[in-house]
Amino acid sequence: MRRRKEKTPKVHENFKFSIKKHKGLYLMLILPILWYLIFCYVPMFGIVIGFQDYHPGDPYFYGANWVGFKHLQVFVQSPYFFRLVRNTFVLAFWGIVVGFPAPIILALMLNEVRMERFKKTVQTITYLPHFISVIIICGLIIDFASTDGAINGIRALFGANPINFLNETKYYRFIYVLSDIWAGIGWGSIIYLSALTAVSPALYEAAELDGASRLQRIWHIALPTIRPTITIMFILAMGGIMSGNLDKTMNLARPITYEVSDNIVYYVYRKGIEESQFSFSTAVGLFSSVINFIFLVGSNFISRRLSEGENSLF
């Protein structure tokens, strides 16, 4: 007798069953989906004005003159092009090289702490800056770094002359990157601490019985466990390499330090909001988004190849 072929449930049938079973969860998804559609995807149609000579009141697609890549050519030929791209890349580079490993190191250190009270205290202290407004953080930085601020007060005890650090090009990048680490190290460590909870305590105990040191346990047990998480976070970080912190740049940058502080996101703000060059600023913003996309896809491709398809975003 022939064996009857069992029918596998179709995809849409499984989806219908899932909706019936988890109605509440799907209802909760409606608002986030609407938010993304209204504020993230619908505005993407505005990209078209980057290829037009658009003025407020002109309808999209047919009401404005099409100029192609004119605005992009003007930006590339601008005397500020190299400075903007260089500063954006340099700040992002130091943010990744110095800032990206910081929450990983903090998470590994906290994972080794056995005193729960001390561990929770450190976590609370490092988490707090994340909940402080960027404007307040910039205000604190300005107060501390001013000529009569706390830093110069300490320097005065050793007979040093006061310096306005934010007016000095050689200090700006250090202040920018260090303040980013201070504000985000605690919050960024949460995801790695969550990943470390998947490690069985029996593995640590077995390694300790075999004579493994604490550093060896971290290197051979903890790090391999969070490697997929590190990879995903790194790919996402590479996808935002051309996206600077507009709020921080607006508050900390000075015309005297534009040589090292001016970046693309602040340039787009000045051209689009302050000077009302909507088409030009849209073209420049699209340029930075394309670069971000290239870095995202490229880093994901390299990660997939190196890990043989195990660690990648898509």
Coordinates of C-alpha atoms in Angstrom, one line a residue:
M1 CA 0.0 0.0 0.0
R2 CA 1.1 3.5 -0.7
R3 CA 1.8 5.7 2.2
R4 CA -0.4 8.7 2.3
K5 CA 1.6 11.9 2.0
E6 CA 1.1 14.1 5.1
K7 CA 0.0 17.6 4.3
T8 CA 2.2 20.2 5.8
P9 CA 0.3 23.3 7.0
K10 CA 0.5 26.3 4.7
V11 CA 2.2 29.4 5.8
H12 CA -1.0 31.5 5.8
E13 CA -2.8 28.9 7.9
N14 CA 0.0 29.1 10.5
F15 CA -0.2 32.8 10.5
K16 CA -4.0 32.8 11.0
F17 CA -3.6 30.4 13.9
S18 CA -0.9 32.6 15.4
I19 CA -3.1 35.7 15.2
K20 CA -6.0 33.9 16.9
K21 CA -3.7 32.6 19.6
H22 CA -1.9 35.9 20.3
K23 CA -4.5 38.6 19.6
G24 CA -3.3 40.8 22.4
L25 CA 0.3 40.9 21.2
Y26 CA -0.7 41.6 17.6
L27 CA -2.9 44.5 18.8
M28 CA 0.0 45.9 20.7
L29 CA 2.0 46.0 17.4
I30 CA -0.5 48.3 15.7
L31 CA 0.7 51.5 17.2
P32 CA 4.5 50.9 16.7
I33 CA 3.8 49.8 13.1
L34 CA 1.7 53.0 12.5
W35 CA 4.5 55.1 14.1
Y36 CA 7.1 53.7 11.7
L37 CA 4.8 54.0 8.7
I38 CA 3.9 57.6 9.4
F39 CA 7.2 59.0 10.7
C40 CA 9.8 56.8 8.9
Y41 CA 8.4 55.4 5.7
V42 CA 5.9 58.0 4.4
P43 CA 8.5 60.9 4.7
M44 CA 10.9 58.9 2.5
F45 CA 8.9 60.1 -0.5
G46 CA 10.4 63.5 0.2
I47 CA 13.7 62.2 -1.0
V48 CA 12.6 63.2 -4.5
I49 CA 13.2 66.9 -3.8
G50 CA 16.9 66.1 -3.6
F51 CA 16.7 65.8 -7.4
Q52 CA 14.6 68.9 -7.9
D53 CA 14.9 72.6 -7.5
Y54 CA 12.1 72.5 -4.9
H55 CA 10.5 75.5 -3.2
P56 CA 7.9 75.4 -0.4
G57 CA 4.5 75.1 -2.1
D58 CA 5.6 73.2 -5.1
P59 CA 4.0 69.8 -5.5
Y60 CA 6.2 66.7 -5.6
F61 CA 7.1 64.9 -8.8
Y62 CA 5.7 67.5 -11.3
G63 CA 5.6 70.9 -9.8
A64 CA 9.3 71.5 -9.4
N65 CA 12.2 71.6 -11.9
W66 CA 14.2 68.4 -12.1
V67 CA 17.9 69.0 -11.8
G68 CA 19.2 65.4 -11.4
F69 CA 22.4 65.2 -9.4
K70 CA 23.1 68.9 -9.5
H71 CA 22.9 69.4 -5.7
L72 CA 25.2 66.4 -5.1
Q73 CA 27.7 67.8 -7.6
V74 CA 27.6 71.2 -5.8
F75 CA 28.2 69.5 -2.5
V76 CA 31.1 67.3 -3.8
Q77 CA 32.8 70.4 -5.4
S78 CA 32.2 72.5 -2.3
P79 CA 35.4 73.6 -0.3
Y80 CA 33.7 72.1 2.8
F81 CA 33.2 68.6 1.4
F82 CA 36.5 67.1 2.5
R83 CA 36.3 68.7 5.9
L84 CA 32.8 67.5 6.5
V85 CA 33.5 63.9 5.4
R86 CA 36.8 63.8 7.3
N87 CA 35.3 65.0 10.6
T88 CA 32.3 62.7 10.3
F89 CA 34.5 59.7 9.7
V90 CA 37.1 60.6 12.4
L91 CA 34.5 61.1 15.1
A92 CA 32.7 57.9 14.1
F93 CA 36.0 56.0 14.0
W94 CA 37.1 57.0 17.5
G95 CA 33.5 56.4 18.7
I96 CA 33.7 52.8 17.4
V97 CA 37.4 52.1 18.4
V98 CA 37.1 53.5 21.9
G99 CA 33.4 53.7 22.6
F100 CA 32.2 50.4 21.2
P101 CA 34.3 48.1 23.4
A102 CA 33.6 50.2 26.6
P103 CA 30.1 48.7 27.4
I104 CA 31.5 45.2 26.6
I105 CA 34.3 45.6 29.0
L106 CA 32.0 47.0 31.7
A107 CA 29.5 44.1 31.2
L108 CA 32.4 41.5 31.5
M109 CA 33.7 43.2 34.7
L110 CA 30.2 43.4 36.3
N111 CA 29.6 39.8 35.4
E112 CA 32.6 38.8 37.5
V113 CA 31.4 40.8 40.6
R114 CA 30.0 38.6 43.3
M115 CA 28.9 41.4 45.7
E116 CA 25.4 42.0 44.6
R117 CA 25.0 45.4 46.4
F118 CA 28.2 46.7 44.9
K119 CA 27.2 45.4 41.4
K120 CA 23.8 47.1 41.6
T121 CA 25.3 50.3 42.8
V122 CA 27.7 50.4 39.9
Q123 CA 25.0 49.6 37.4
T124 CA 22.7 52.4 38.7
I125 CA 25.5 55.0 38.6
T126 CA 26.5 54.0 35.0
Y127 CA 22.9 53.8 33.8
L128 CA 21.9 57.3 35.1
P129 CA 23.6 59.4 32.4
H130 CA 21.5 57.7 29.7
F131 CA 18.3 59.3 31.2
I132 CA 19.8 62.8 31.3
S133 CA 19.0 65.0 28.3
V134 CA 21.7 65.6 25.8
I135 CA 21.2 69.4 26.4
I136 CA 21.9 69.0 30.1
I137 CA 25.0 66.9 29.4
C138 CA 26.3 69.5 27.0
G139 CA 25.5 72.2 29.6
L140 CA 27.6 70.3 32.2
I141 CA 30.4 69.9 29.7
I142 CA 30.4 73.6 28.9
D143 CA 30.4 74.5 32.6
F144 CA 33.3 72.1 33.4
A145 CA 35.4 73.0 30.4
S146 CA 35.0 76.8 30.6
T147 CA 37.8 79.1 31.8
D148 CA 36.3 79.3 35.3
G149 CA 35.0 75.7 35.4
A150 CA 35.9 72.8 37.6
I151 CA 38.7 71.5 35.3
N152 CA 40.5 74.8 35.3
G153 CA 39.9 75.1 39.0
I154 CA 41.9 71.9 39.5
R155 CA 44.6 73.0 37.1
A156 CA 44.9 76.3 38.9
L157 CA 46.0 74.4 42.0
F158 CA 49.1 73.3 40.1
G159 CA 49.7 76.8 38.8
A160 CA 48.4 76.2 35.2
N161 CA 46.8 78.9 33.2
P162 CA 43.1 78.6 32.4
I163 CA 42.0 77.2 29.0
N164 CA 38.6 77.3 27.3
F165 CA 38.8 73.7 26.2
L166 CA 35.8 74.0 23.8
N167 CA 37.5 76.7 21.9
E168 CA 40.6 74.6 21.3
T169 CA 40.5 72.3 18.3
K170 CA 42.9 69.8 19.8
Y171 CA 40.6 69.0 22.7
Y172 CA 37.2 68.9 20.9
R173 CA 37.3 65.3 19.7
F174 CA 38.5 64.0 23.0
I175 CA 35.6 65.8 24.8
Y176 CA 33.1 64.6 22.2
V177 CA 34.1 60.9 22.3
L178 CA 34.6 60.8 26.1
S179 CA 31.2 62.3 26.8
D180 CA 29.6 59.8 24.5
I181 CA 31.2 57.0 26.4
W182 CA 30.2 58.4 29.7
A183 CA 26.6 58.9 28.6
G184 CA 26.2 55.5 27.0
I185 CA 28.5 52.9 28.6
G186 CA 26.0 51.8 31.3
W187 CA 23.0 51.6 29.0
G188 CA 25.0 49.8 26.3
S189 CA 26.2 47.2 28.8
I190 CA 22.6 46.0 29.5
I191 CA 22.3 43.9 26.3
Y192 CA 25.7 42.2 27.0
L193 CA 24.8 41.5 30.6
S194 CA 21.6 39.9 29.3
A195 CA 23.5 37.7 26.9
L196 CA 25.9 36.7 29.7
T197 CA 23.1 35.3 31.7
A198 CA 22.8 32.5 29.2
V199 CA 26.2 31.1 30.4
S200 CA 25.8 28.1 32.7
P201 CA 27.5 28.5 36.0
A202 CA 28.6 24.9 35.7
L203 CA 31.0 26.0 32.8
Y204 CA 32.7 28.5 35.1
E205 CA 33.0 25.9 37.9
A206 CA 34.4 23.3 35.6
A207 CA 36.9 25.8 34.2
E208 CA 37.9 26.8 37.7
L209 CA 38.5 23.2 38.7
D210 CA 40.7 22.7 35.6
G211 CA 42.9 25.6 36.8
A212 CA 41.6 28.3 34.5
S213 CA 42.3 31.9 35.6
R214 CA 39.6 34.6 35.7
L215 CA 40.9 36.1 32.4
Q216 CA 41.0 32.6 30.8
R217 CA 37.4 32.1 31.8
I218 CA 36.4 35.4 30.4
W219 CA 38.3 34.8 27.1
H220 CA 37.2 31.2 26.6
I221 CA 33.6 31.2 28.1
A222 CA 32.1 34.6 28.4
L223 CA 33.4 36.2 25.2
P224 CA 32.4 33.3 22.9
T225 CA 28.9 33.5 24.4
I226 CA 28.3 37.1 23.6
R227 CA 30.2 37.1 20.3
P228 CA 27.0 36.9 18.2
T229 CA 25.6 39.9 20.1
I230 CA 28.8 41.8 19.7
T231 CA 28.7 41.1 15.9
I232 CA 25.1 42.4 15.5
M233 CA 25.8 45.5 17.5
F234 CA 29.0 46.2 15.6
I235 CA 27.2 45.9 12.2
L236 CA 24.5 48.3 13.5
A237 CA 27.2 50.7 14.6
M238 CA 28.8 50.6 11.2
G239 CA 25.4 51.4 9.7
G240 CA 25.4 54.7 11.5
I241 CA 29.0 55.7 10.8
M242 CA 27.9 58.9 8.9
S243 CA 25.2 59.8 11.5
G244 CA 26.6 62.2 14.0
N245 CA 25.0 63.5 17.2
L246 CA 23.2 66.7 16.0
D247 CA 22.2 67.9 19.5
K248 CA 25.7 67.5 20.9
T249 CA 27.4 69.1 17.8
M250 CA 25.0 72.1 17.9
N251 CA 25.8 72.8 21.6
L252 CA 29.5 72.0 21.7
A253 CA 30.8 73.1 18.3
R254 CA 32.0 76.6 17.8
P255 CA 32.9 78.4 14.5
I256 CA 36.4 78.6 15.8
T257 CA 36.5 74.7 16.0
Y258 CA 34.6 73.9 12.8
E259 CA 37.8 72.6 11.3
V260 CA 37.5 69.5 13.6
S261 CA 33.9 69.7 14.8
D262 CA 31.7 70.4 11.7
N263 CA 30.1 67.3 10.4
I264 CA 27.5 66.3 7.8
V265 CA 24.5 66.1 10.0
Y266 CA 25.1 69.6 11.4
Y267 CA 25.8 70.9 7.8
V268 CA 22.5 69.4 6.7
Y269 CA 20.7 71.2 9.6
R270 CA 22.3 74.5 8.8
K271 CA 21.5 74.3 5.1
G272 CA 18.0 72.9 5.4
I273 CA 16.6 74.6 8.5
E274 CA 18.6 77.8 8.9
E275 CA 19.1 78.6 5.2
S276 CA 15.9 76.9 3.8
Q277 CA 17.9 75.1 1.0
F278 CA 15.6 72.1 1.2
S279 CA 16.6 70.4 -2.0
F280 CA 20.3 70.8 -1.4
S281 CA 20.1 69.5 2.3
T282 CA 18.0 66.5 1.1
A283 CA 20.6 65.6 -1.4
V284 CA 23.4 65.8 1.1
G285 CA 21.4 63.8 3.7
L286 CA 20.7 61.1 1.0
F287 CA 24.4 61.0 0.3
S288 CA 25.2 60.2 3.9
S289 CA 22.4 57.6 4.1
V290 CA 23.8 55.8 1.0
I291 CA 27.2 55.7 2.6
N292 CA 25.7 54.3 5.8
F293 CA 23.9 51.6 3.8
I294 CA 27.1 50.6 2.0
F295 CA 28.9 50.3 5.3
L296 CA 26.0 48.3 6.8
V297 CA 25.8 45.8 3.9
G298 CA 29.6 45.6 3.6
S299 CA 30.2 44.9 7.3
N300 CA 27.3 42.3 7.3
F301 CA 28.8 40.6 4.3
I302 CA 32.3 40.4 5.8
S303 CA 30.8 39.1 9.1
R304 CA 28.8 36.4 7.3
R305 CA 31.8 35.3 5.3
L306 CA 34.2 35.2 8.4
S307 CA 31.6 33.3 10.5
E308 CA 30.4 31.1 7.7
G309 CA 26.9 32.5 8.0
E310 CA 26.5 32.1 11.7
N311 CA 26.9 35.7 12.8
S312 CA 25.2 38.3 10.6
L313 CA 22.3 40.7 10.6
F314 CA 20.7 39.3 7.4

